[in-house]
Amino acid sequence: MPQAGERTTGSAASSARQGARLRPRLGALDIAVQLWRAKWLMLALFAPLCAAGLAIAFVLPQSFTATSRILVTPGDTAAYAAGGVSAPAELELLRSPVVAQKALAKVTLARVYPDIARGCRPEACEGLAIAAITRSLSATATDTNPVMTAEFRHAQAAMSAEMLNALIEAYLAYRAAIHTDTFTDDLREQRERFEQDLAEADQAIRAYLESNNLTDLAAERDTLRALYQSASGELLVTQSRLRQAEARLANYRMQIESIAPEQDIYVEDSSQQTLLGLQMERREKLSRYREESRVIQELDKRIEQAEEYLDTRAGTGGIVRRGPNPLYQQVEAAIATLQSEVQALKGQAAELKTQIAEFKGRQRRLVELEPALEELERSRLVAEKAAFAFSEREVDARARSEMTRRGDNAIRVLEPATPPVEGVSLKLPAIILSLILAGLVALAAGLARALTRSGFATPGSVERTLGLPVLAAIQKY
């Protein structure tokens, strides 16, 4: 159909023919005119798209959402300290695929998702069903709100409630299993393994000590150190005593050279006795005679002769008996004693030196054996620390498990899931969405047509494009 702007008068028509290859400049009215002229194209696109969307919307199934509420509280103080119960943590347990797997095993795949059961491969059925359960399950919880809300969508009202209750039951069982002795058993196995390592390390240390004739290296080293110090001190004392004994022996040997081995032990001489007898006789006779008497004078003569005899005698008179000199014997006995003492001290010093050399050799041997023994002891210490650590963790885990079992009242189902009375249908949203999509597609097609036309829809478009005034426009019928 000819456009009204394509007929102009005079020079305007000639300018229009020369600028036909120019792109028209459209305004809002021009676009509206172009869209109206493309109404049949837009209707041709809108009608089938809208019909298809409506058809899809009317075949969408209705879904039912079952709801359940679970109270999550810390329980008693001990259970809270042991288990650290919190709503977000429990929410993660509820969403676990393990919970979905346990619930699916109870309800069975054929009842929950018969379409999946019929159309999947045997090895992929369970994974597809668990993924579908995870998509259909929704749960919310916060730290400030102790109530956890769980919802499950399904095409059947009864099945949505049954499946949600099965999920909650599986969640409670899974939670109990996590906090029971499973972890404690693992810790016990680890502890027993490290205790076995500790026993093996002890056996290796005992074998090493026995092979090197040791009982306790540290104790033997301390004992050897004490024995070495004792023997060294005793050697110094012995050497000092030996020097003293040798000095005394040399002194006695010098003394004995000036002592006679024998001496006079008995002299039998009557001259002295005779003199003594004469003196006693004179004193007796003085009691009867005077000093000038002949008898007294005779006695004085005899006494004088005896005294002269004794004074003029060179040695001992009479019978002389000789014997060993006691001083010589005493010095000789001291020399013998000192000689024995010196020999004993020399032997003791030699023995002490031998012992000290043995102690040094044994200490060097212990120094050589110490690194390997320290390595064995480090291995034993590591195994001992690990066994002790896992033993503490096992006790702690057992206590946590026990406290958690006692605190099971921290999780209570406030509202079990019941079959919902009303379902939720997506028909109306699908219809609205299909109308919107069909309208957008048709509008897009109309705009594309309007923007790609090379003619002028209105006189205003001619004036904007060519810059020439339009004096008149004739509509062709």
XYZ file of C-alpha atoms in Angstrom:
477
model
C 0.000 0.000 0.000
C 1.479 3.410 -0.925
C 2.397 5.598 2.030
C 0.995 9.072 2.430
C 4.440 10.654 2.753
C 5.614 9.220 -0.564
C 3.555 11.844 -2.550
C 4.887 15.368 -2.378
C 4.738 18.321 -4.787
C 7.415 20.027 -6.897
C 10.992 19.868 -5.596
C 9.951 17.943 -2.429
C 9.106 14.894 -4.566
C 12.445 15.114 -6.363
C 14.358 15.373 -3.059
C 12.441 12.381 -1.697
C 13.446 10.275 -4.694
C 17.094 11.281 -4.248
C 17.044 10.492 -0.466
C 15.148 7.209 -0.694
C 18.295 5.370 0.326
C 18.473 7.337 3.607
C 17.337 5.698 6.896
C 14.132 7.394 8.086
C 14.239 9.198 11.391
C 11.266 7.923 13.366
C 9.409 9.474 16.184
C 6.997 7.951 18.677
C 4.073 8.469 16.320
C 6.012 6.901 13.453
C 6.808 3.812 15.570
C 3.190 3.547 16.662
C 2.057 3.722 13.008
C 4.608 1.087 11.999
C 3.541 -1.197 14.843
C -0.097 -0.826 13.801
C 0.800 -1.730 10.226
C 2.660 -4.848 11.576
C -0.301 -5.918 13.718
C -0.981 -9.050 11.704
C 2.639 -10.183 12.033
C 2.548 -9.564 15.766
C -0.754 -11.400 16.097
C 0.630 -14.306 14.079
C 3.463 -14.678 16.622
C 1.466 -13.902 19.766
C -1.396 -16.344 19.176
C 0.578 -19.625 18.836
C 3.039 -18.694 21.615
C 0.219 -17.817 23.971
C -1.639 -21.004 23.069
C 1.466 -23.091 23.735
C 2.063 -21.399 27.085
C -1.552 -21.895 28.142
C -1.384 -25.536 27.124
C 1.722 -26.043 29.230
C 0.213 -24.161 32.166
C -2.929 -26.297 32.172
C -0.951 -29.525 32.249
C 1.298 -28.461 35.184
C 0.674 -30.700 38.210
C -0.449 -29.387 41.532
C 2.120 -29.695 44.412
C 1.479 -30.111 48.130
C 3.858 -28.809 50.793
C 3.981 -30.529 54.179
C 5.430 -28.591 57.118
C 7.025 -29.693 60.362
C 8.623 -27.703 63.184
C 11.488 -28.866 65.382
C 12.572 -27.224 68.642
C 16.332 -26.909 68.998
C 17.390 -25.963 72.542
C 20.701 -26.354 74.374
C 19.101 -28.842 76.769
C 20.846 -29.167 80.120
C 24.053 -27.252 80.761
C 26.343 -30.266 80.584
C 24.875 -31.493 77.320
C 25.178 -28.021 75.834
C 28.820 -27.754 76.895
C 29.548 -31.191 75.492
C 27.606 -31.077 72.253
C 27.315 -27.409 71.454
C 23.770 -27.728 70.059
C 22.790 -24.922 67.656
C 20.022 -24.517 65.089
C 22.263 -23.868 62.026
C 24.344 -26.950 62.821
C 21.222 -29.092 63.118
C 19.988 -27.599 59.854
C 23.072 -28.895 58.052
C 22.464 -32.371 59.468
C 18.855 -32.299 58.237
C 19.987 -31.360 54.721
C 22.620 -34.088 54.605
C 22.344 -36.561 51.681
C 22.783 -39.350 54.235
C 19.467 -38.345 55.807
C 17.789 -38.336 52.366
C 19.247 -41.761 51.603
C 17.977 -43.247 54.896
C 14.513 -41.721 54.398
C 14.368 -42.989 50.799
C 15.278 -46.484 51.969
C 12.324 -46.402 54.359
C 9.688 -44.984 51.997
C 11.106 -46.619 48.796
C 11.814 -44.918 45.499
C 8.850 -46.491 43.664
C 6.395 -44.797 45.986
C 8.062 -41.381 46.195
C 9.147 -40.896 42.590
C 7.654 -43.594 40.373
C 8.618 -41.691 37.218
C 12.303 -41.733 38.249
C 12.064 -45.396 39.208
C 10.666 -46.313 35.791
C 12.931 -44.232 33.612
C 16.385 -44.276 35.258
C 19.249 -46.680 35.084
C 19.612 -48.886 38.191
C 22.963 -47.415 39.181
C 21.711 -43.813 38.828
C 18.277 -44.125 40.406
C 19.338 -43.467 43.954
C 21.391 -40.409 43.050
C 18.558 -38.899 41.021
C 16.067 -39.545 43.796
C 18.358 -38.019 46.459
C 18.832 -34.952 44.249
C 15.047 -34.655 43.828
C 14.524 -34.975 47.597
C 17.169 -32.311 48.246
C 15.417 -29.930 45.812
C 12.015 -30.576 47.352
C 13.214 -30.181 50.941
C 13.567 -26.717 52.395
C 14.465 -25.832 55.981
C 15.152 -22.593 57.795
C 16.749 -21.821 61.155
C 18.565 -18.972 62.888
C 20.684 -18.616 65.995
C 18.111 -16.356 67.591
C 15.116 -18.560 66.834
C 15.255 -22.022 68.426
C 12.532 -23.397 66.117
C 13.647 -25.033 62.885
C 11.010 -25.206 60.125
C 11.186 -27.995 57.537
C 9.036 -28.242 54.388
C 8.743 -30.879 51.681
C 6.956 -30.519 48.332
C 5.358 -33.420 46.476
C 2.605 -34.004 43.966
C 0.681 -36.105 46.499
C -0.399 -34.601 49.798
C -0.065 -37.816 51.806
C 3.355 -38.590 50.359
C 4.683 -35.107 51.176
C 3.814 -35.582 54.860
C 5.061 -39.186 54.950
C 8.337 -38.274 53.289
C 8.942 -35.296 55.572
C 8.294 -37.415 58.681
C 10.675 -40.048 57.307
C 13.304 -37.356 56.751
C 12.936 -36.068 60.309
C 13.112 -39.597 61.709
C 16.215 -40.309 59.642
C 17.717 -37.003 60.790
C 17.206 -37.874 64.463
C 18.723 -41.326 63.934
C 21.645 -39.871 61.994
C 22.231 -37.268 64.692
C 22.227 -39.920 67.386
C 24.643 -42.059 65.352
C 27.061 -39.161 64.926
C 27.226 -38.489 68.659
C 27.461 -42.097 69.727
C 30.491 -44.335 70.019
C 31.468 -44.345 66.329
C 33.972 -41.584 66.855
C 34.934 -43.096 70.192
C 35.653 -46.417 68.504
C 37.934 -44.681 66.015
C 39.769 -42.981 68.849
C 40.071 -46.292 70.690
C 41.539 -47.933 67.607
C 44.042 -45.119 67.252
C 44.917 -45.328 70.945
C 45.413 -49.090 70.750
C 47.625 -48.666 67.703
C 49.828 -46.132 69.460
C 49.885 -48.313 72.574
C 51.117 -51.141 70.346
C 53.788 -48.785 68.991
C 54.686 -47.911 72.574
C 55.007 -51.591 73.506
C 57.182 -52.211 70.465
C 59.363 -49.235 71.394
C 59.734 -50.587 74.936
C 60.677 -53.995 73.553
C 63.239 -52.412 71.221
C 64.784 -50.478 74.128
C 64.964 -53.619 76.294
C 66.541 -55.607 73.464
C 69.066 -52.841 72.862
C 69.971 -52.677 76.553
C 70.284 -56.443 76.839
C 72.420 -56.713 73.715
C 74.812 -54.112 75.160
C 74.735 -55.487 78.720
C 72.876 -52.482 80.096
C 70.025 -52.064 82.513
C 69.594 -48.316 82.546
C 72.028 -46.187 80.576
C 71.416 -43.004 82.533
C 71.651 -44.777 85.895
C 74.749 -46.692 84.810
C 76.313 -43.520 83.501
C 75.670 -41.805 86.836
C 77.001 -44.847 88.686
C 80.127 -44.926 86.532
C 80.621 -41.223 87.107
C 80.322 -41.726 90.868
C 82.631 -44.768 90.790
C 85.164 -42.883 88.663
C 85.176 -39.965 91.058
C 85.413 -42.291 94.048
C 88.240 -44.307 92.488
C 90.087 -41.138 91.469
C 89.799 -39.740 94.996
C 90.851 -43.044 96.521
C 93.825 -43.209 94.139
C 94.962 -39.787 95.283
C 94.646 -40.861 98.921
C 96.502 -44.112 98.204
C 99.308 -42.321 96.396
C 99.587 -39.880 99.293
C 99.744 -42.749 101.820
C 102.295 -44.526 99.617
C 104.574 -41.490 99.600
C 104.224 -41.182 103.378
C 105.006 -44.875 103.890
C 108.026 -44.703 101.590
C 109.326 -41.651 103.471
C 108.920 -43.412 106.847
C 110.569 -46.538 105.462
C 113.578 -44.552 104.296
C 113.807 -42.911 107.734
C 113.704 -46.252 109.572
C 116.337 -47.657 107.242
C 118.607 -44.770 108.108
C 117.961 -45.288 111.866
C 118.620 -49.002 111.868
C 122.109 -48.464 110.514
C 123.066 -46.718 113.771
C 121.526 -49.327 116.115
C 123.419 -52.479 117.223
C 121.526 -55.632 116.540
C 122.558 -57.047 120.029
C 123.089 -55.693 123.574
C 124.110 -56.860 127.074
C 121.041 -58.175 128.722
C 122.533 -59.659 131.996
C 125.902 -59.086 133.956
C 126.787 -61.182 137.007
C 129.343 -59.050 139.213
C 129.930 -59.414 143.124
C 132.287 -56.409 143.636
C 129.481 -53.998 144.069
C 127.688 -56.344 146.400
C 130.896 -56.743 148.460
C 131.263 -52.970 148.750
C 127.661 -52.666 149.762
C 128.076 -55.404 152.367
C 131.146 -53.687 153.857
C 129.331 -50.409 154.105
C 126.385 -52.037 155.889
C 128.770 -53.886 158.288
C 130.549 -50.582 159.164
C 127.222 -48.908 159.976
C 126.287 -51.819 162.176
C 129.566 -51.831 164.083
C 129.525 -48.126 164.647
C 126.749 -48.819 167.046
C 129.204 -50.775 169.145
C 132.588 -49.359 168.290
C 133.999 -45.951 167.919
C 135.367 -44.701 164.650
C 138.993 -44.704 165.814
C 138.719 -48.319 166.865
C 140.706 -50.897 165.028
C 137.698 -52.755 163.804
C 136.224 -49.669 162.163
C 139.532 -48.693 160.616
C 139.902 -52.183 159.168
C 136.490 -51.923 157.581
C 137.305 -48.470 156.172
C 140.395 -49.906 154.525
C 138.522 -52.694 152.949
C 135.788 -50.292 151.728
C 138.446 -48.008 150.230
C 140.076 -50.953 148.430
C 136.696 -52.051 146.997
C 135.917 -48.550 145.770
C 139.333 -48.240 144.137
C 138.781 -51.563 142.454
C 135.421 -50.494 141.071
C 136.800 -47.150 139.884
C 139.767 -48.667 138.135
C 137.805 -51.485 136.389
C 137.418 -50.846 132.597
C 134.237 -52.846 131.983
C 131.679 -54.907 133.645
C 133.072 -57.532 135.750
C 131.725 -60.977 136.235
C 129.660 -63.058 133.887
C 128.020 -61.078 130.901
C 125.031 -62.348 128.775
C 124.200 -60.729 125.361
C 120.914 -60.777 123.367
C 118.940 -59.031 120.603
C 118.550 -55.295 120.891
C 114.806 -54.534 121.391
C 115.161 -51.140 119.697
C 116.788 -52.765 116.702
C 114.035 -55.347 116.592
C 111.388 -52.653 116.894
C 112.867 -50.628 114.051
C 113.327 -53.796 112.006
C 109.675 -54.763 112.591
C 108.569 -51.244 111.620
C 110.617 -51.531 108.430
C 108.994 -54.863 107.611
C 105.550 -53.439 108.326
C 106.222 -50.399 106.182
C 107.567 -52.569 103.373
C 104.350 -54.606 103.443
C 102.295 -51.425 103.570
C 104.217 -49.951 100.627
C 103.677 -53.097 98.586
C 99.997 -53.138 99.463
C 99.623 -49.463 98.607
C 101.415 -49.981 95.284
C 99.089 -52.876 94.461
C 96.064 -50.846 95.509
C 97.185 -47.890 93.368
C 97.719 -50.191 90.374
C 94.297 -51.736 90.904
C 92.701 -48.306 91.188
C 94.391 -47.194 87.973
C 93.081 -50.316 86.254
C 89.577 -49.636 87.544
C 89.753 -45.989 86.425
C 90.845 -47.091 82.949
C 87.923 -49.552 82.826
C 85.522 -46.840 83.973
C 86.785 -44.511 81.243
C 86.419 -47.217 78.605
C 82.913 -48.022 79.813
C 81.975 -44.348 79.771
C 83.234 -44.015 76.184
C 81.177 -47.069 75.271
C 78.080 -45.521 76.875
C 78.685 -42.308 74.930
C 78.764 -44.376 71.723
C 75.569 -46.219 72.672
C 73.675 -43.126 73.823
C 72.583 -41.694 70.392
C 70.893 -44.913 69.264
C 69.241 -45.301 72.658
C 68.072 -41.675 72.590
C 66.513 -42.279 69.161
C 64.663 -45.317 70.528
C 63.572 -43.326 73.574
C 62.349 -40.457 71.349
C 60.272 -42.942 69.358
C 58.906 -44.296 72.593
C 58.170 -40.766 73.870
C 56.308 -39.897 70.661
C 54.244 -43.094 70.894
C 53.589 -42.450 74.587
C 52.452 -38.870 73.987
C 50.235 -39.965 71.091
C 48.713 -42.785 73.154
C 48.110 -40.393 76.051
C 46.594 -37.748 73.766
C 44.244 -40.226 72.097
C 43.386 -41.686 75.478
C 42.330 -38.228 76.674
C 40.396 -37.621 73.464
C 38.709 -41.004 73.816
C 37.637 -40.211 77.364
C 36.449 -36.773 76.255
C 34.574 -38.209 73.268
C 32.952 -40.849 75.469
C 31.902 -38.140 77.911
C 30.567 -35.978 75.070
C 28.665 -38.936 73.658
C 27.204 -39.779 77.037
C 26.224 -36.186 77.720
C 24.730 -35.902 74.233
C 22.644 -39.029 74.789
C 21.486 -37.589 78.085
C 20.685 -34.327 76.310
C 18.517 -35.828 73.577
C 15.668 -33.702 74.870
C 17.453 -30.756 73.229
C 15.848 -31.797 69.919
C 12.083 -32.179 70.046
C 9.562 -32.375 67.227
C 6.988 -29.706 68.009
C 4.762 -30.335 65.020
C 4.914 -33.556 62.977
C 4.103 -33.247 59.304
C 0.493 -33.822 58.325
C -0.966 -34.090 54.787
C -1.707 -30.572 53.574
C -5.348 -29.806 52.722
C -4.675 -27.375 49.900
C -2.093 -27.698 47.223
C -0.139 -25.083 45.373
C -0.682 -24.826 41.617
C 1.578 -23.032 39.156
C -1.111 -22.681 36.485
C -1.870 -18.990 37.080
C 1.818 -17.951 37.242
C 2.453 -20.063 34.125
C -0.462 -18.415 32.255
C 0.698 -14.947 33.207
C 4.259 -15.795 32.271
C 3.209 -17.255 28.905
C 1.114 -14.118 28.108
C 4.040 -11.884 29.034
C 6.528 -13.888 26.988
C 4.194 -14.089 23.932
C 3.519 -10.341 24.126
C 7.237 -9.537 24.406
C 8.055 -11.739 21.405
C 5.290 -10.164 19.286
C 6.299 -6.649 20.326
C 9.919 -7.398 19.520
C 8.937 -8.642 16.058
C 6.818 -5.499 15.440
C 9.621 -3.188 16.554
C 12.091 -5.034 14.349
C 9.795 -4.567 11.372
C 9.175 -0.912 12.170
C 12.854 -0.108 12.528
C 13.905 -1.935 9.383
C 11.331 -0.254 7.007
C 12.930 2.213 4.561
C 9.794 4.217 3.741
C 8.334 7.223 5.556
C 5.431 6.486 7.810
C 4.305 10.122 8.330
C 5.050 13.604 6.891
C 6.932 14.364 10.112
C 9.325 11.500 9.363
C 10.015 13.035 5.916
C 10.716 16.456 7.424
C 13.038 14.985 10.141
C 14.903 12.807 7.651
C 15.227 15.171 4.588
C 15.075 18.511 6.356
C 12.386 19.713 3.885
C 8.956 20.949 4.775
C 5.976 18.858 3.679
C 3.317 21.077 2.198
C 0.647 18.445 1.613
C 0.069 14.726 1.958
C -2.337 12.621 -0.107
C -3.623 9.319 1.141
C -3.853 6.648 -1.506
C -6.668 4.223 -1.228
